[in-house]
Short mmCIF file of C-alpha atoms (C1' of nucleotides) in Angstrom, two decimals:
data_model
loop_
_atom_site.label_atom_id
_atom_site.label_comp_id
_atom_site.label_asym_id
_atom_site.label_seq_id
_atom_site.Cartn_x
_atom_site.Cartn_y
_atom_site.Cartn_z
CA UNK A 623 2.89 31.45 -5.50
CA UNK A 624 4.84 32.44 -2.06
CA UNK A 625 7.67 35.37 -1.93
CA UNK A 626 10.09 33.83 -0.40
CA UNK A 627 12.58 36.85 -0.98
CA UNK A 628 11.61 39.58 0.51
CA UNK A 629 13.43 42.73 -0.75
CA UNK A 630 14.66 43.27 2.98
CA UNK A 631 15.84 39.73 2.73
CA UNK A 632 17.63 40.49 -0.51
CA UNK A 633 19.31 43.42 0.65
CA UNK A 634 21.12 41.88 3.06
CA UNK A 635 22.77 39.23 1.23
CA UNK A 636 26.41 39.46 1.19
CA UNK A 637 27.55 38.08 -2.16
CA UNK A 638 25.75 37.56 -5.73
CA UNK A 639 23.22 35.57 -6.16
CA UNK A 640 21.38 33.59 -9.20
CA UNK A 641 17.92 32.62 -10.31
CA UNK A 642 16.14 34.92 -7.96
CA UNK A 643 12.12 35.62 -8.17
CA UNK A 644 11.27 39.01 -6.41
CA UNK A 645 7.63 40.45 -5.95
CA UNK A 646 6.67 44.00 -5.53
CA UNK A 647 5.53 47.07 -6.63
CA UNK A 648 7.17 49.62 -8.97
CA UNK A 649 8.21 52.94 -7.48
CA UNK A 650 9.66 54.37 -10.29
CA UNK A 651 11.16 53.61 -14.07
CA UNK A 652 14.03 55.43 -15.61
CA UNK A 653 14.11 54.80 -19.44
CA UNK A 654 17.10 54.73 -21.66
CA UNK A 655 17.59 53.64 -25.30
CA UNK A 656 18.26 50.00 -24.78
CA UNK A 657 17.78 49.82 -21.22
CA UNK A 658 15.36 50.63 -18.19
CA UNK A 659 15.77 50.49 -14.33
CA UNK A 660 12.65 49.94 -11.71
CA UNK A 661 12.75 50.81 -8.50
CA UNK A 662 10.81 47.84 -6.44
CA UNK A 663 9.53 48.05 -3.39
CA UNK A 664 7.43 45.36 -1.79
CA UNK A 665 6.48 46.53 1.89
CA UNK A 666 9.24 44.74 3.98
CA UNK A 667 11.73 47.51 3.95
CA UNK A 668 11.74 51.35 2.97
CA UNK A 669 14.79 50.44 0.94
CA UNK A 670 13.92 49.78 -3.02
CA UNK A 671 15.50 47.07 -5.15
CA UNK A 672 16.72 48.32 -8.33
CA UNK A 673 16.22 46.35 -11.10
CA UNK A 674 17.77 47.00 -14.55
CA UNK A 675 16.16 45.70 -17.77
CA UNK A 676 17.72 45.19 -21.10
CA UNK A 677 16.08 45.20 -24.23
CA UNK A 678 17.36 41.43 -24.73
CA UNK A 679 14.76 40.22 -22.09
CA UNK A 680 11.98 38.64 -23.71
CA UNK A 681 9.00 40.89 -24.75
CA UNK A 682 10.98 43.81 -23.78
CA UNK A 683 9.36 46.46 -26.04
CA UNK A 684 6.00 45.04 -25.15
CA UNK A 685 6.68 45.06 -21.56
CA UNK A 686 8.05 48.15 -20.63
CA UNK A 687 5.15 50.56 -21.26
CA UNK A 688 3.19 48.30 -18.62
CA UNK A 689 5.73 48.88 -16.25
CA UNK A 690 4.44 52.25 -14.27
CA UNK A 691 4.13 53.72 -11.12
CA UNK A 692 2.43 51.44 -9.20
CA UNK A 693 1.98 48.31 -10.96
CA UNK A 694 2.86 45.23 -9.55
CA UNK A 695 5.31 42.60 -10.97
CA UNK A 696 7.28 39.16 -10.94
CA UNK A 697 10.70 39.58 -11.95
CA UNK A 698 12.90 36.36 -12.52
CA UNK A 699 16.65 37.28 -12.23
CA UNK A 700 20.83 37.43 -10.70
CA UNK A 701 21.28 39.71 -7.94
CA UNK A 702 24.36 41.27 -9.14
CA UNK A 703 27.19 43.73 -8.02
CA UNK A 704 25.63 47.36 -8.79
CA UNK A 705 27.67 49.77 -11.24
CA UNK A 706 25.65 52.44 -9.65
CA UNK A 707 26.56 54.05 -6.56
CA UNK A 708 23.88 54.51 -4.50
CA UNK A 709 23.37 50.63 -4.41
CA UNK A 710 25.80 47.78 -3.08
CA UNK A 711 23.25 45.10 -5.61
CA UNK A 712 20.95 45.25 -8.06
CA UNK A 713 18.97 42.49 -10.25
CA UNK A 714 19.82 42.03 -13.84
CA UNK A 715 16.43 41.18 -14.85
CA UNK A 716 16.01 38.15 -16.72
CA UNK A 717 12.28 38.18 -17.24
CA UNK A 718 9.87 40.50 -16.41
CA UNK A 719 5.95 39.87 -15.73
CA UNK A 720 3.41 42.38 -14.88
CA UNK A 721 1.05 40.88 -12.27
CA UNK A 722 -1.45 43.88 -12.33
CA UNK A 723 -1.31 47.33 -14.22
CA UNK A 724 -1.62 51.02 -12.50
CA UNK A 725 -2.82 53.16 -15.56
CA UNK A 726 -0.42 56.39 -15.13
CA UNK A 727 -3.61 58.63 -16.35
CA UNK A 728 -5.89 57.29 -13.08
CA UNK A 729 -3.27 56.19 -10.52
CA UNK A 730 -3.38 59.14 -7.68
CA UNK A 731 0.34 58.55 -6.17
CA UNK A 732 2.91 59.70 -8.57
CA UNK A 733 6.24 59.83 -8.62
CA UNK A 734 6.71 62.51 -6.96
CA UNK A 735 5.85 63.59 -3.11
CA UNK A 736 2.32 64.48 -1.87
CA UNK A 737 1.06 66.07 1.14
CA UNK A 738 0.25 64.20 3.80
CA UNK A 739 -3.39 65.59 3.47
CA UNK A 740 -3.90 64.61 0.11
CA UNK A 741 -2.85 61.06 1.15
CA UNK A 742 -5.51 60.73 3.70
CA UNK A 743 -8.15 61.23 0.66
CA UNK A 744 -6.73 57.95 -0.92
CA UNK A 745 -6.75 55.63 2.61
CA UNK A 746 -6.56 52.62 0.39
CA UNK A 747 -3.58 53.53 -1.24
CA UNK A 748 -1.23 55.47 1.40
CA UNK A 749 -0.11 52.79 2.95
CA UNK A 750 2.33 52.38 -0.17
CA UNK A 751 3.91 55.01 0.49
CA UNK A 752 6.92 55.89 1.96
CA UNK A 753 6.02 57.40 5.08
CA UNK A 754 2.95 55.53 5.74
CA UNK A 755 4.36 52.35 5.30
CA UNK A 756 7.56 53.62 7.56
CA UNK A 757 5.07 54.41 9.97
CA UNK A 758 3.26 51.07 10.00
CA UNK A 759 6.72 49.35 10.38
CA UNK A 760 7.34 51.36 12.94
CA UNK A 761 3.87 50.66 14.86
CA UNK A 762 4.38 46.65 14.34
CA UNK A 763 7.61 46.84 16.27
CA UNK A 764 6.49 49.16 18.82
CA UNK A 765 3.55 46.99 19.71
CA UNK A 766 6.19 43.68 19.80
CA UNK A 767 8.33 46.02 22.03
CA UNK A 768 5.19 46.33 24.37
CA UNK A 769 4.52 42.98 24.72
CA UNK A 770 7.98 42.11 25.21
CA UNK A 771 8.43 44.73 27.88
CA UNK A 772 5.59 43.05 29.92
CA UNK A 773 5.97 39.66 29.58
CA UNK A 774 9.70 39.89 30.39
CA UNK A 775 8.68 41.28 33.93
CA UNK A 776 5.73 39.05 34.51
CA UNK A 777 2.67 41.26 33.66
CA UNK A 778 -0.57 39.18 32.19
CA UNK A 779 -1.96 40.63 29.12
CA UNK A 780 -5.76 40.45 29.55
CA UNK A 781 -8.67 41.71 27.61
CA UNK A 782 -11.18 44.25 28.82
CA UNK A 783 -14.28 44.49 27.31
CA UNK A 784 -15.10 46.77 24.03
CA UNK A 785 -18.75 47.07 25.11
CA UNK A 786 -19.46 48.14 28.49
CA UNK A 787 -22.54 49.24 30.86
CA UNK A 788 -20.92 51.07 33.16
CA UNK A 789 -21.48 54.28 32.23
CA UNK A 790 -19.36 55.69 35.00
CA UNK A 791 -15.66 55.09 33.86
CA UNK A 792 -15.61 59.47 33.76
CA UNK A 793 -12.77 59.61 30.97
CA UNK A 794 -14.72 60.78 28.04
CA UNK A 795 -17.69 61.24 25.84
CA UNK A 796 -19.39 57.87 25.37
CA UNK A 797 -20.33 56.22 21.67
CA UNK A 798 -23.55 54.39 22.64
CA UNK A 799 -24.40 50.65 21.55
CA UNK A 800 -27.71 50.16 21.35
CA UNK A 801 -30.05 48.16 18.81
CA UNK A 802 -33.06 49.87 19.94
CA UNK A 803 -34.61 51.18 16.55
CA UNK A 804 -34.15 54.83 16.49
CA UNK A 805 -37.47 55.47 14.56
CA UNK A 806 -39.39 53.38 17.35
CA UNK A 807 -37.59 54.31 20.81
CA UNK A 808 -39.35 52.88 23.81
CA UNK A 809 -39.98 55.44 26.65
CA UNK A 810 -40.73 54.53 30.09
CA UNK A 811 -44.37 55.22 31.04
CA UNK A 812 -45.21 57.03 34.24
CA UNK A 813 -47.58 55.86 37.17
CA UNK A 814 -50.58 57.01 35.43
CA UNK A 815 -49.38 55.12 32.01
CA UNK A 816 -48.57 58.14 30.22
CA UNK A 817 -45.49 57.98 28.08
CA UNK A 818 -42.35 60.09 29.79
CA UNK A 819 -39.36 61.27 27.84
CA UNK A 820 -37.52 59.10 29.38
CA UNK A 821 -35.90 55.97 26.90
CA UNK A 822 -36.90 52.62 28.81
CA UNK A 823 -33.42 50.46 28.15
CA UNK A 824 -34.94 47.66 29.61
CA UNK A 825 -35.87 47.22 26.21
CA UNK A 826 -32.28 47.49 24.88
CA UNK A 827 -29.77 44.53 24.31
CA UNK A 828 -28.17 44.66 27.43
CA UNK A 829 -31.14 45.67 29.40
CA UNK A 830 -29.09 49.06 30.23
CA UNK A 831 -27.76 51.95 28.72
CA UNK A 832 -24.16 50.20 27.09
CA UNK A 833 -21.67 51.98 25.31
CA UNK A 834 -17.81 51.46 23.70
CA UNK A 835 -15.37 51.71 26.52
CA UNK A 836 -13.46 55.16 27.12
CA UNK A 837 -10.59 53.02 29.08
CA UNK A 838 -10.21 49.44 30.20
CA UNK A 839 -8.40 50.83 34.10
CA UNK A 840 -11.31 50.03 36.27
CA UNK A 841 -11.67 46.49 34.65
CA UNK A 842 -8.10 46.19 34.92
CA UNK A 843 -7.76 46.96 38.57
CA UNK A 844 -10.41 43.75 39.23
CA UNK A 845 -8.02 41.75 37.13
CA UNK A 846 -4.19 43.18 38.99
CA UNK A 847 -6.07 42.69 42.31
CA UNK A 848 -6.00 39.20 41.55
CA UNK A 849 -3.35 38.01 39.12
CA UNK A 850 -1.04 40.93 40.66
CA UNK A 851 0.37 42.69 37.16
CA UNK A 852 -1.44 42.87 34.23
CA UNK A 853 -1.91 45.25 31.28
CA UNK A 854 -4.13 45.68 28.45
CA UNK A 855 -3.48 46.66 24.72
CA UNK A 856 -6.67 47.60 23.15
CA UNK A 857 -8.82 49.92 21.31
CA UNK A 858 -10.52 52.85 23.04
CA UNK A 859 -13.39 55.22 21.84
CA UNK A 860 -14.01 58.75 22.81
CA UNK A 861 -17.13 60.36 20.85
CA UNK A 862 -15.73 64.19 21.84
CA UNK A 863 -15.85 66.29 18.50
CA UNK A 864 -11.99 67.13 18.82
CA UNK A 865 -10.37 68.78 15.91
CA UNK A 866 -6.86 68.24 16.94
CA UNK A 867 -3.71 66.49 15.48
CA UNK A 868 -3.38 65.00 18.46
CA UNK A 869 -6.86 63.05 19.39
CA UNK A 870 -8.96 60.34 17.73
CA UNK A 871 -12.39 58.84 18.12
CA UNK A 872 -11.00 55.57 18.05
CA UNK A 873 -7.55 54.79 19.69
CA UNK A 874 -5.21 52.42 20.78
CA UNK A 875 -4.20 52.38 24.58
CA UNK A 876 -2.03 50.45 27.03
CA UNK A 877 -3.00 50.34 30.37
CA UNK A 878 -0.73 48.43 32.91
CA UNK A 879 -1.88 48.09 36.37
CA UNK A 880 0.07 46.37 39.60
CA UNK A 881 -0.89 45.44 42.64
CA UNK A 882 1.07 46.08 45.30
CA UNK A 883 2.81 49.19 43.87
CA UNK A 884 2.49 52.90 44.95
CA UNK A 885 2.94 55.78 43.06
CA UNK A 886 6.67 55.68 43.04
CA UNK A 887 6.80 52.18 41.59
CA UNK A 888 4.17 53.29 38.61
CA UNK A 889 6.91 56.25 38.01
CA UNK A 890 9.77 54.15 37.75
CA UNK A 891 7.58 51.53 35.28
CA UNK A 892 6.12 54.18 33.14
CA UNK A 893 9.84 55.70 32.49
CA UNK A 894 11.43 52.05 32.02
CA UNK A 895 8.77 51.30 30.06
CA UNK A 896 9.04 54.82 27.53
CA UNK A 897 12.79 54.23 27.39
CA UNK A 898 12.34 50.61 26.11
CA UNK A 899 10.36 51.16 23.46
CA UNK A 900 11.89 53.70 22.15
CA UNK A 901 15.37 51.95 22.37
CA UNK A 902 13.85 48.95 20.79
CA UNK A 903 12.26 51.04 17.86
CA UNK A 904 15.66 52.70 17.15
CA UNK A 905 17.18 49.54 17.09
CA UNK A 906 15.00 47.31 14.76
CA UNK A 907 13.36 50.35 12.69
CA UNK A 908 16.44 52.15 11.70
CA UNK A 909 16.09 52.65 8.04
CA UNK A 910 12.71 54.04 8.98
CA UNK A 911 13.58 56.28 11.62
CA UNK A 912 16.38 57.69 8.98
CA UNK A 913 13.54 58.33 6.46
CA UNK A 914 11.59 60.09 9.53
CA UNK A 915 14.58 62.28 10.69
CA UNK A 916 15.44 62.97 6.77
CA UNK A 917 11.94 63.83 5.64
CA UNK A 918 9.63 64.44 8.34
CA UNK A 919 11.36 65.83 11.75
CA UNK A 920 14.94 66.58 11.14
CA UNK A 921 16.11 66.60 14.93
CA UNK A 922 14.40 63.15 15.57
CA UNK A 923 17.40 61.48 16.64
CA UNK A 924 18.61 63.97 18.83
CA UNK A 925 15.22 64.05 20.54
CA UNK A 926 14.98 60.34 20.90
CA UNK A 927 18.15 60.16 22.08
CA UNK A 928 17.60 62.30 24.83
CA UNK A 929 14.75 60.36 25.93
CA UNK A 930 16.53 57.23 26.60
CA UNK A 931 19.85 58.95 27.71
CA UNK A 932 18.55 61.18 30.48
CA UNK A 933 16.28 60.43 33.95
CA UNK A 934 13.09 62.21 33.30
CA UNK A 935 12.62 64.62 35.50
CA UNK A 936 10.00 64.35 38.42
CA UNK A 937 8.15 67.73 39.82
CA UNK A 938 5.40 68.11 41.42
CA UNK A 939 2.13 70.10 40.66
CA UNK A 940 2.72 73.04 42.33
CA UNK A 941 6.41 73.18 41.45
CA UNK A 942 5.44 73.31 38.06
CA UNK A 943 2.58 76.61 39.12
CA UNK A 944 5.89 77.73 40.81
CA UNK A 945 8.35 77.50 37.41
CA UNK A 946 5.46 79.31 35.50
CA UNK A 947 4.68 81.97 38.03
CA UNK A 948 8.54 82.82 38.26
CA UNK A 949 9.04 82.38 34.52
CA UNK A 950 7.55 85.78 33.67
CA UNK A 951 6.31 84.58 30.74
CA UNK A 952 2.63 86.05 30.07
CA UNK A 953 0.44 82.93 28.66
CA UNK A 954 -2.99 83.41 27.45
CA UNK A 955 -4.21 80.91 30.45
CA UNK A 956 -3.30 82.67 33.42
CA UNK A 957 -1.26 80.31 36.09
CA UNK A 958 -2.47 79.86 39.40
CA UNK A 959 -2.16 76.92 41.99
CA UNK A 960 -5.61 74.91 41.22
CA UNK A 961 -5.92 75.14 37.68
CA UNK A 962 -5.38 72.75 35.33
CA UNK A 963 -1.76 72.64 33.07
CA UNK A 964 -2.85 73.97 29.47
CA UNK A 965 -1.18 72.89 26.34
CA UNK A 966 0.66 75.85 26.56
CA UNK A 967 2.12 75.82 29.78
CA UNK A 968 3.10 71.69 29.61
CA UNK A 969 5.15 72.60 26.34
CA UNK A 970 7.02 75.60 28.68
CA UNK A 971 7.96 72.92 31.44
CA UNK A 972 9.23 70.45 28.61
CA UNK A 973 10.48 72.50 25.61
CA UNK A 974 11.71 75.67 27.76
CA UNK A 975 12.70 74.44 31.05
CA UNK A 976 13.76 71.01 31.07
CA UNK A 977 13.97 69.92 27.07
CA UNK A 978 12.78 66.41 27.97
CA UNK A 979 10.22 64.40 29.21
CA UNK A 980 8.63 65.75 32.62
CA UNK A 981 6.83 63.27 35.03
CA UNK A 982 4.23 65.89 37.48
CA UNK A 983 2.65 64.78 40.03
CA UNK A 984 0.51 65.84 43.06
CA UNK A 985 -2.37 67.62 41.60
CA UNK A 986 -4.98 69.07 42.96
CA UNK A 987 -7.67 66.67 43.67
CA UNK A 988 -10.45 68.82 42.01
CA UNK A 989 -8.72 68.85 38.44
CA UNK A 990 -8.05 64.80 38.53
CA UNK A 991 -10.21 61.92 38.84
CA UNK A 992 -12.40 60.13 41.55
CA UNK A 993 -10.53 56.99 41.79
CA UNK A 994 -6.62 58.52 42.15
CA UNK A 995 -5.33 58.26 46.24
CA UNK A 996 -5.54 61.03 48.33
CA UNK A 997 -2.52 62.57 49.65
CA UNK A 998 -2.20 63.05 53.57
CA UNK A 999 -2.27 66.80 52.65
CA UNK A 1000 -6.29 66.54 51.65
CA UNK A 1001 -5.72 68.63 48.54
CA UNK A 1002 -3.71 66.68 46.44
CA UNK A 1003 -3.75 63.54 44.73
CA UNK A 1004 -1.24 60.67 44.14
CA UNK A 1005 -1.42 61.60 39.81
CA UNK A 1006 1.49 61.47 37.56
CA UNK A 1007 1.30 62.69 33.95
CA UNK A 1008 4.47 62.11 31.58
CA UNK A 1009 4.54 65.20 29.60
CA UNK A 1010 7.18 65.19 26.51
CA UNK A 1011 8.21 68.39 24.25
CA UNK A 1012 5.65 68.56 21.19
CA UNK A 1013 3.04 66.41 22.22
CA UNK A 1014 2.50 67.29 25.68
CA UNK A 1015 0.71 64.48 27.97
CA UNK A 1016 1.87 60.87 26.55
CA UNK A 1017 0.63 59.11 30.10
CA UNK A 1018 -1.50 59.61 32.38
CA UNK A 1019 -1.81 57.62 35.78
CA UNK A 1020 -1.97 57.22 39.39
CA UNK A 1021 -1.84 55.28 42.66
CA UNK A 1022 -5.62 54.33 43.33
CA UNK A 1023 -7.53 54.88 46.34
CA UNK A 1024 -7.65 51.76 48.32
CA UNK A 1025 -9.17 52.73 51.14
CA UNK A 1026 -13.11 52.07 51.03
CA UNK A 1027 -15.01 55.00 52.79
CA UNK A 1028 -12.29 57.64 51.55
CA UNK A 1029 -13.08 56.22 47.92
CA UNK A 1030 -16.73 56.31 48.78
CA UNK A 1031 -16.26 59.79 50.03
CA UNK A 1032 -14.70 61.07 47.04
CA UNK A 1033 -17.11 59.54 44.47
CA UNK A 1034 -20.13 61.55 46.39
CA UNK A 1035 -17.75 64.80 45.89
CA UNK A 1036 -17.77 64.27 42.35
CA UNK A 1037 -21.22 64.07 42.41
CA UNK A 1038 -21.34 60.89 41.37
CA UNK A 1039 -23.45 57.73 42.26
CA UNK A 1040 -22.29 54.92 44.69
CA UNK A 1041 -24.00 52.19 43.28
CA UNK A 1042 -23.28 52.61 39.70
CA UNK A 1043 -19.62 51.62 41.25
CA UNK A 1044 -20.68 48.78 43.69
CA UNK A 1045 -18.24 46.17 42.33
CA UNK A 1046 -15.51 48.31 42.04
CA UNK A 1047 -16.04 49.54 45.47
CA UNK A 1048 -15.87 45.96 46.76
CA UNK A 1049 -12.58 45.81 45.64
CA UNK A 1050 -11.79 47.97 48.55
CA UNK A 1051 -14.04 46.07 50.86
CA UNK A 1052 -12.18 42.53 50.28
CA UNK A 1053 -8.48 42.14 50.39
CA UNK A 1054 -7.78 45.61 49.05
CA UNK A 1055 -4.46 46.51 48.36
CA UNK A 1056 -2.25 49.69 47.46
CA UNK A 1057 -2.34 49.11 43.43
CA UNK A 1058 -1.50 51.65 40.67
CA UNK A 1059 -1.17 52.03 36.83
CA UNK A 1060 -1.43 54.52 33.83
CA UNK A 1061 -2.27 54.50 30.34
CA UNK A 1062 -0.18 55.40 27.23
CA UNK A 1063 -1.91 56.61 23.96
CA UNK A 1064 -0.37 54.31 21.55
CA UNK A 1065 -0.70 56.63 18.67
CA UNK A 1066 1.06 59.43 20.60
CA UNK A 1067 4.00 57.10 21.43
CA UNK A 1068 3.97 56.63 17.48
CA UNK A 1069 3.60 60.06 17.23
CA UNK A 1070 6.38 60.88 19.12
CA UNK A 1071 8.73 57.93 18.10
CA UNK A 1072 8.28 59.20 14.25
CA UNK A 1073 8.28 62.89 14.61
CA UNK A 1074 4.94 62.74 12.53
CA UNK A 1075 2.83 65.79 13.23
CA UNK A 1076 -0.92 64.82 12.66
CA UNK A 1077 -2.08 61.56 14.49
CA UNK A 1078 -3.95 60.78 11.81
CA UNK A 1079 -0.98 59.62 9.72
CA UNK A 1080 0.17 57.17 12.56
CA UNK A 1081 -3.14 54.81 12.12
CA UNK A 1082 -3.91 53.01 9.39
CA UNK A 1083 -7.52 53.49 9.22
CA UNK A 1084 -8.12 56.86 11.37
CA UNK A 1085 -11.44 57.52 12.99
CA UNK A 1086 -12.14 60.68 14.01
CA UNK A 1087 -15.24 63.36 14.04
CA UNK A 1088 -16.63 63.44 10.67
CA UNK A 1089 -13.43 61.15 9.50
CA UNK A 1090 -14.36 56.89 8.78
CA UNK A 1091 -13.92 56.61 5.22
CA UNK A 1092 -11.48 53.96 4.98
"C1'" U B 1070 -18.39 73.14 19.77
"C1'" C B 1071 -14.79 77.58 19.19
"C1'" C B 1072 -10.93 80.99 16.63
"C1'" U B 1073 -7.98 81.86 12.03
"C1'" C B 1074 -6.43 80.26 7.53
"C1'" U B 1075 -7.64 77.70 3.03
"C1'" G B 1076 -10.27 75.60 -1.65
"C1'" U B 1077 -7.55 77.32 -9.03
"C1'" A B 1078 -4.68 71.59 -14.30
"C1'" G B 1079 -3.55 64.80 -11.80
"C1'" C B 1080 -0.16 66.67 -7.27
"C1'" U B 1081 1.92 71.71 -5.13
"C1'" C B 1082 0.68 76.27 -5.54
"C1'" A B 1083 0.99 81.76 -8.42
"C1'" G B 1084 -2.72 85.13 -10.26
"C1'" C B 1085 -1.35 92.45 -9.13
"C1'" C B 1086 -6.58 97.77 -8.84
"C1'" G B 1087 -12.59 93.40 -10.75
"C1'" G B 1088 -10.77 92.89 -17.82
"C1'" U B 1089 -13.21 84.55 -18.82
"C1'" A B 1090 -5.57 81.81 -16.61
"C1'" G B 1091 -0.05 80.74 -15.09
"C1'" A B 1092 4.56 77.52 -13.16
"C1'" G B 1093 6.83 73.60 -11.05
"C1'" C B 1094 6.11 68.48 -10.79
"C1'" G B 1095 3.40 64.45 -12.81
"C1'" G B 1096 1.65 62.41 -17.39
"C1'" G B 1097 2.34 61.29 -22.98
"C1'" U B 1098 5.69 61.75 -27.76
"C1'" G B 1099 10.66 61.68 -29.07
"C1'" A B 1100 16.59 61.79 -27.65
"C1'" C B 1101 20.05 59.45 -25.00
"C1'" U B 1102 24.89 52.62 -23.41
"C1'" G B 1103 24.60 53.11 -16.02
"C1'" U B 1104 20.38 55.73 -14.58
"C1'" U B 1105 18.82 56.62 -9.12
"C1'" A B 1106 14.90 63.93 -7.33
"C1'" A B 1107 18.29 60.95 -14.30
"C1'" U B 1108 18.79 64.81 -18.03
"C1'" C B 1109 17.45 67.15 -22.96
"C1'" A B 1110 13.31 68.81 -26.26
"C1'" C B 1111 8.27 68.91 -27.70
"C1'" U B 1112 3.33 68.46 -26.44
"C1'" A B 1113 -1.75 67.63 -23.95
"C1'" G B 1114 -4.31 69.02 -19.61
"C1'" G B 1115 -9.08 73.88 -16.23
"C1'" U B 1116 -17.32 74.15 -15.14
"C1'" C B 1117 -11.22 78.35 -10.78
"C1'" G B 1118 -15.61 73.66 -4.62
"C1'" G B 1119 -21.67 73.82 -4.85
"C1'" G B 1120 -25.60 77.45 -5.13
"C1'" G B 1121 -27.02 82.77 -4.84
"C1'" G B 1122 -26.03 88.25 -5.46
"C1'" U B 1123 -23.51 93.13 -7.04
"C1'" U B 1124 -21.59 94.63 -11.76
"C1'" C B 1125 -21.47 96.45 -18.76
"C1'" G B 1126 -17.67 92.52 -17.16
"C1'" A B 1127 -16.12 87.92 -11.22
"C1'" G B 1128 -11.00 83.43 -10.03
"C1'" C B 1129 -10.77 88.37 -7.36
"C1'" C B 1130 -16.01 91.88 -4.04
"C1'" C B 1131 -20.58 90.13 -0.81
"C1'" C B 1132 -24.27 86.03 0.91
"C1'" U B 1133 -24.61 81.13 2.10
"C1'" C B 1134 -23.68 75.72 2.15
"C1'" C B 1135 -19.58 71.93 1.65
"C1'" G B 1136 -14.51 70.00 1.97
"C1'" G B 1137 -9.39 70.80 4.05
"C1'" A B 1138 -5.22 72.42 7.68
"C1'" G B 1139 -3.81 74.95 12.18
"C1'" G B 1140 -4.74 76.43 17.20
"C1'" A B 1141 -8.18 76.00 21.72
"C1'" G B 1142 -10.95 73.05 24.68
"C1'" C B 1143 -11.75 67.93 26.48
"C1'" C B 1144 -8.18 64.53 27.01
"C1'" A B 1145 -4.41 59.43 25.90
#
RNA sequence: UCCUCUGUAGCUCAGCCGGUAGAGCGGGUGACUGUUAAUCACUAGGUCGGGGGUUCGAGCCCCUCCGGAGGAGCCA
C-alpha cells in the first residue's frame, strides 16, 4: 500500500479521471435516504475531498454506519465534476473500505468547532484538526524557506551542542543534565575530611556541571570565525517558570552569525530574512493562511502584507524613550532612559506609533548581554531588537565585542568569571574580526505568520512549565 | 513566581436572593433523490473539579487542594 494520490494532488486535477484510490480520515458525513456524502481529509491540504456514496455501492448498508468522523478509509472511485457549488470535483465512490473505525461515543473530536484549550488536552489527536494541521504545514514551509534563504546566501548550516558545560551563556535558566543519583549526591569534603554541602561535579558524567543549551550563539561565533557565515537551527531550552502565550521551555531557534559584518549588515540581513520567510509562506501556504484569516485573525493578510511591503522602521533606544516620554501616555512602568522597554512600551511603538516592525538599536549596556559591542559613547551597545505588532520582540541580536581588552572588562563588569570564557576570549586574541548575528524564535515567527495567539498551539508537542504530556 | 478570571452533559456555556439542574452544538433513532455549519422530528446523556466547613437545606457562601485561561516579570 502506498498513497499515490494525495488529496492535494487530486484537487489540482483539471479534468475528470477514472479508477482513483484515495485514503484519508473522515471529517464529516451527510446522510440522505439513498446516498451519503463524506468529506475526506488526508493532511496534504486543508481542503477536504467530497466523496459521494450511492446506496448501490457494495455493502452500503453495513458500511455506512461505520463511516463516522475520525474513521480512516480507502475509497476507490472516479473523479467527476461536482453538481454542488462548493467544489469543482468530487469522487463518485465504487467501493469504500473502512481501515480504522472511530466510535462516535468515544472519539474526542466531534464535527463541530473545538476550543484550542480543549485541543491541548488531546495533543495526540489535535493534528487532525484544520487549525493545528495548518500550523504544522506552515511550520514545514517556513523551515524550508529558512534553509533556502541562508543556503542561497552562502551560509553554512552548523549544529551546536544540545548539552553544554558552559554555564555561562547567560541567556536564561538552564535545565541541568546529570547522571548523579539524586538520592546519593556526592558532596565535596573540606580539608578536615568533613562533608560540605557543595556538590562534587567531578563525579558527574561530564566531570563538570552540565545543562541543556539556552543558545548556540557562543559556539556559533566559533564557527563564524572559521567558516564566515553560518546559521544554526535547533532546539533551545529555558527552565524559567514562564507562563505566557509567548514562552516555551523547549523551542526552536535560528541563529545566524557572520564574520566581517557590523550591526548595519546584521539589520539588513534580519529584515530581508523576515520578509523572505513571510513571502514564501504566503505563496506556498495560501489555503492555510486563508483559513487563519477566516477563523483565527481577520486582519492577518493585511498585517503580513505590511511586513513585506514596508521598510522596517529603524530607531535607537534613545529615540524610543523620547517617543514614549512625549506620547503623554501613562504607562504602568514609567519610562526613563536606562530602563528596559516593557511589553506595553514595545506594543505602543509597534502598534500605535509605526504600525509595522521596528528595529531598535543602541541599548544601554547595563540592560544587555556582556558580549555586545560597546559604542564609542561608552554607554550604549550595538544591540538590535526587532519588534513586531502584537508579539513584541521576535529577533534579538547584536554586533559582538571583538576587542579582547574591552570584552574582558565587560565580563568583569557583569560580575562574570573570565576563566569560564577562556575559549570565547581567545576568538578575540587570534585573528579577531568584526562579527554580528541574531537569534530568532521560530515559534514566535510562526505565531506571527499564522496569527495564532498562544505559542503552545504553534508547536506539535509544547514543553512548558508543568506541561509535557504529549 | 506574582495578579486576575475560571472549573456545571461528550464540547461550549446559562443557572436570579441558598430550595438537589437547562440550552446550543455533538451523539443515537427516524424522515428526506445533490448535501456541504445540510434540514426537520423524536431521544438519551449529570458524584455541578477533589476534600472539608456553615446551614433544616449548597452548583451558589467560607476554607483548602488540584486543573485551565489571560496578564506581568524573564526572554526568543
